Coordinates of C-alpha atoms in Angstrom, one line a residue:
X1 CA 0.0 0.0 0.0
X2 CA 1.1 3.3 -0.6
X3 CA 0.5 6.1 2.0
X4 CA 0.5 9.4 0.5
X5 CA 0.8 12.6 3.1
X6 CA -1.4 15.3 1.8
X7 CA -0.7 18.9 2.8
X8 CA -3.4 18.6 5.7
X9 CA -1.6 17.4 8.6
X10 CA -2.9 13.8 9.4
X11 CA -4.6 13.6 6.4
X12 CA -3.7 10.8 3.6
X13 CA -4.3 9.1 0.5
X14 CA -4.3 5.6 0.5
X15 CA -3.6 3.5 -3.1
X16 CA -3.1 0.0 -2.5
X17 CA -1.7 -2.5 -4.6
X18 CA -3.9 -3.9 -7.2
X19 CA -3.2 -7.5 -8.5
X20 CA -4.9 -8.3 -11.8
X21 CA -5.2 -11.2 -13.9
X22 CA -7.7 -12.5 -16.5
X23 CA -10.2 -13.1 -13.9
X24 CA -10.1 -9.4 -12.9
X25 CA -8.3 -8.0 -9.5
X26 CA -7.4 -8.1 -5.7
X27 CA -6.6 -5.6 -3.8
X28 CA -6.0 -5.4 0.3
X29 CA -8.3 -2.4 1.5
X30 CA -6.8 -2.3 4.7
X31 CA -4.2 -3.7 7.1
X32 CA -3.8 -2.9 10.3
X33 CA 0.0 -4.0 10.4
X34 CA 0.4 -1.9 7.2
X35 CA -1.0 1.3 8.8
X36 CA 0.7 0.8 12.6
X37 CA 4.2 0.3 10.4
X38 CA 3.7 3.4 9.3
X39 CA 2.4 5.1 12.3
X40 CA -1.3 5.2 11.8
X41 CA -2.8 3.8 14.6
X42 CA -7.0 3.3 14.1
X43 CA -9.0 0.8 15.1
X44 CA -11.8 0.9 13.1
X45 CA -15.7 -0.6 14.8
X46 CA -17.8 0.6 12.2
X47 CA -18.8 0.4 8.9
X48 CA -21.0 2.8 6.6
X49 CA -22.2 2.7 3.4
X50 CA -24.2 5.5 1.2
X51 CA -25.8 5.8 -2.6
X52 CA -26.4 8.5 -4.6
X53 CA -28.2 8.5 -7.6
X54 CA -26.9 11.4 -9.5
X55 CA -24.0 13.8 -10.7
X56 CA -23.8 17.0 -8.5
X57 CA -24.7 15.1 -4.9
X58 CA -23.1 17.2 -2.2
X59 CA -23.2 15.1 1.2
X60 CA -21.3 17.5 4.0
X61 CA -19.8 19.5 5.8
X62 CA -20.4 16.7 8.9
X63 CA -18.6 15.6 11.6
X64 CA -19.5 14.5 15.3
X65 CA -18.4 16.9 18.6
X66 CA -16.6 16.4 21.6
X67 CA -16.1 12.6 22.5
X68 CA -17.9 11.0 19.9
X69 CA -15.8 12.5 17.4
X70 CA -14.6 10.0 14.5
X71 CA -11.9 9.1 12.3
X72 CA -12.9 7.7 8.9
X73 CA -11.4 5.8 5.9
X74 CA -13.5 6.5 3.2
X75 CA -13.7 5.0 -0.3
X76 CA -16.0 5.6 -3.4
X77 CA -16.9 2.0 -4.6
X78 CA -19.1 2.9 -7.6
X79 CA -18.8 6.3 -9.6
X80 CA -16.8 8.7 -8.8
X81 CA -16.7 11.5 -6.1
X82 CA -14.2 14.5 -4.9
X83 CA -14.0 14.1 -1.6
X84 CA -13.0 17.0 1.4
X85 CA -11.5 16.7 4.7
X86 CA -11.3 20.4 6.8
X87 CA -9.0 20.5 9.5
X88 CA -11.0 22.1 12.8
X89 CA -8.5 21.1 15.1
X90 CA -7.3 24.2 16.7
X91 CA -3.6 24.3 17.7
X92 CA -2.9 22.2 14.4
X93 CA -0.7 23.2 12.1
X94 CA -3.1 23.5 9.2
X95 CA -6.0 24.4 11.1
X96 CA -8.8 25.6 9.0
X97 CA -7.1 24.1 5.8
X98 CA -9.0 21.9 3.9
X99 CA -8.0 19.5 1.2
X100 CA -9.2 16.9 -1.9
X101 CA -8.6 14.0 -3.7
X102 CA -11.0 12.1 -6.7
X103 CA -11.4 8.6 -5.3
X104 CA -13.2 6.3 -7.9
X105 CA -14.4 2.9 -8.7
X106 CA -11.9 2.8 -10.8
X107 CA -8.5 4.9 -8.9
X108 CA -9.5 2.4 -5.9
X109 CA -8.0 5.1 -3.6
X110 CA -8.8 5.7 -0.1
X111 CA -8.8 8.9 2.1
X112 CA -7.9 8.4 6.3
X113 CA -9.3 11.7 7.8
X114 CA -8.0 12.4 11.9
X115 CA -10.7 12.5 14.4
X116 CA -11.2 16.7 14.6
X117 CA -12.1 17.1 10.9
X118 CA -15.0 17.9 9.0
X119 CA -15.7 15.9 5.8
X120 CA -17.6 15.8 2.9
X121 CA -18.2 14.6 -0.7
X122 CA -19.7 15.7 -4.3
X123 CA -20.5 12.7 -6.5
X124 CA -18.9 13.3 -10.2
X125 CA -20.9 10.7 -11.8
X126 CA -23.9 9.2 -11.6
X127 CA -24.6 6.1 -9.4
X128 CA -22.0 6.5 -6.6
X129 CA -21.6 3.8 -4.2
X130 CA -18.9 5.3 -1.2
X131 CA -18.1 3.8 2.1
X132 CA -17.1 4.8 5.1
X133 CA -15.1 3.0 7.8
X134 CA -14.9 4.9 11.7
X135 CA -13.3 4.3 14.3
X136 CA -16.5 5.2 16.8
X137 CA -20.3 4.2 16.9
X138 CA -22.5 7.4 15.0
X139 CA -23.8 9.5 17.9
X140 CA -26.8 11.3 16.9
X141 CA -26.8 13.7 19.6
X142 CA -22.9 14.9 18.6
X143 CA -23.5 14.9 14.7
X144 CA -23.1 18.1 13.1
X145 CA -23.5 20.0 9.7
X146 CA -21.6 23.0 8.9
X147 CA -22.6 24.8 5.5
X148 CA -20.9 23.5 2.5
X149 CA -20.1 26.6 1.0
X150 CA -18.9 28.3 4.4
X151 CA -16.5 31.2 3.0
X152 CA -14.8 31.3 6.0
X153 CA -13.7 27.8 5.2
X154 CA -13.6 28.2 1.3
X155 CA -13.9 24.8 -0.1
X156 CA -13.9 25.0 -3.8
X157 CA -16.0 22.2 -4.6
X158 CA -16.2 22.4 -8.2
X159 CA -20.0 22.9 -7.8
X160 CA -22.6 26.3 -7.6
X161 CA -25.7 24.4 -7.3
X162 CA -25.2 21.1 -5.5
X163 CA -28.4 19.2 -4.4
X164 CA -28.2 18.8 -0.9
X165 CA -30.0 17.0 1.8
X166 CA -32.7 19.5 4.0
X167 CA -30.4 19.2 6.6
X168 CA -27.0 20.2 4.8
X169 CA -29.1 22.8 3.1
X170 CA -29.8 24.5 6.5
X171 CA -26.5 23.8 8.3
X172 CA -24.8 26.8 10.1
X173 CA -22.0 28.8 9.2
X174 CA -18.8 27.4 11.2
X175 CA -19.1 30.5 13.0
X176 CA -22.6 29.8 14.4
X177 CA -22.1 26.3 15.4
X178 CA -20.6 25.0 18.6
X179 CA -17.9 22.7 16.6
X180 CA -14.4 22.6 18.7
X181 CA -11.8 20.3 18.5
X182 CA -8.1 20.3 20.1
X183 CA -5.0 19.5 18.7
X184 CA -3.2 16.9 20.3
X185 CA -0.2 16.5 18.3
X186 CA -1.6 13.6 15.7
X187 CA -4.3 10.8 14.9

């Protein structure tokens, strides 16, 4: 596997070895040993997995507060999306920084986002399968939106007119919200 550092602190791309043949391919998602040899140190308890019909889905800006806060591996399985991780952790180096990468069906690449972060996605195609590991049980009284298009926060999605969920369509600003996470020096 090959761990690529982005220029969010904590944040990275994960491609992993694809073997093909004429029968098609094998690829290890994710190894443990892999990640702590590196490390990464997640244990990961549970596993989520979305659909969205068309181009120009825009699921985010979520995250849960305080002690139910998550880390996540994420993957597009289907389609194609551009995926977003925004550093909130404040004392980071890159607090407030956000960054991107395209993960596909067909790139097979992975994006480990740090407890402390928002995240989101916009589908580029139609019919996107994604999937989301964490390393913490959903909390519904510590989820949180924050607006997509939060200037203060300036992700450049790609996007003007996204179709959102109710909820991400009425999510506060960053500044309204009571969102706070700490640094503590890594994942």
């Amino acid at each position: 596997m090959n761990i690529i550092k982005t220029d969010v602190q904590d944040v990275y791309i994960l491609e992993p070895r694809v073997f093909g043949d004429n029968r098609g391919w094998f690829m290890e998602s994710w190894s443990k040993r892999t990640m702590e040899e590196a490390g990464l140190y997640y244990d990961f308890i549970q596993d989520n997995h979305s659909y969205s019909r068309q181009k120009g889905v825009l699921r985010g800006l979520h995250c849960q507060n305080g002690e139910d806060s998550q880390a996540k591996l994420v993957r597009c399985v289907k389609g194609a999306v551009l995926d977003v991780a925004v550093d909130l952790r404040k004392g980071s180096p890159t607090y407030m920084k956000w960054t991107s990468v395209e993960l596909s069906a067909e790139n097979k690449r992975q994006f480990l986002i740090p407890r402390g972060f928002l995240h989101g996605f916009v589908t580029l195609t139609d019919e996107v399968e994604f999937l989301y590991r964490a390393d913490n049980f959903y909390a519904p009284a510590s989820d949180r939106s924050i607006r997509w298009n939060d200037p203060a926060i300036g992700v450049e999605w790609g996007i003007e007119n996204p179709v959102l969920s109710a909820k991400d369509a009425e999510a506060p600003l960053l500044a309204d919200s009571d969102v706070c996470f700490v640094y503590n020096g890594g994942n």
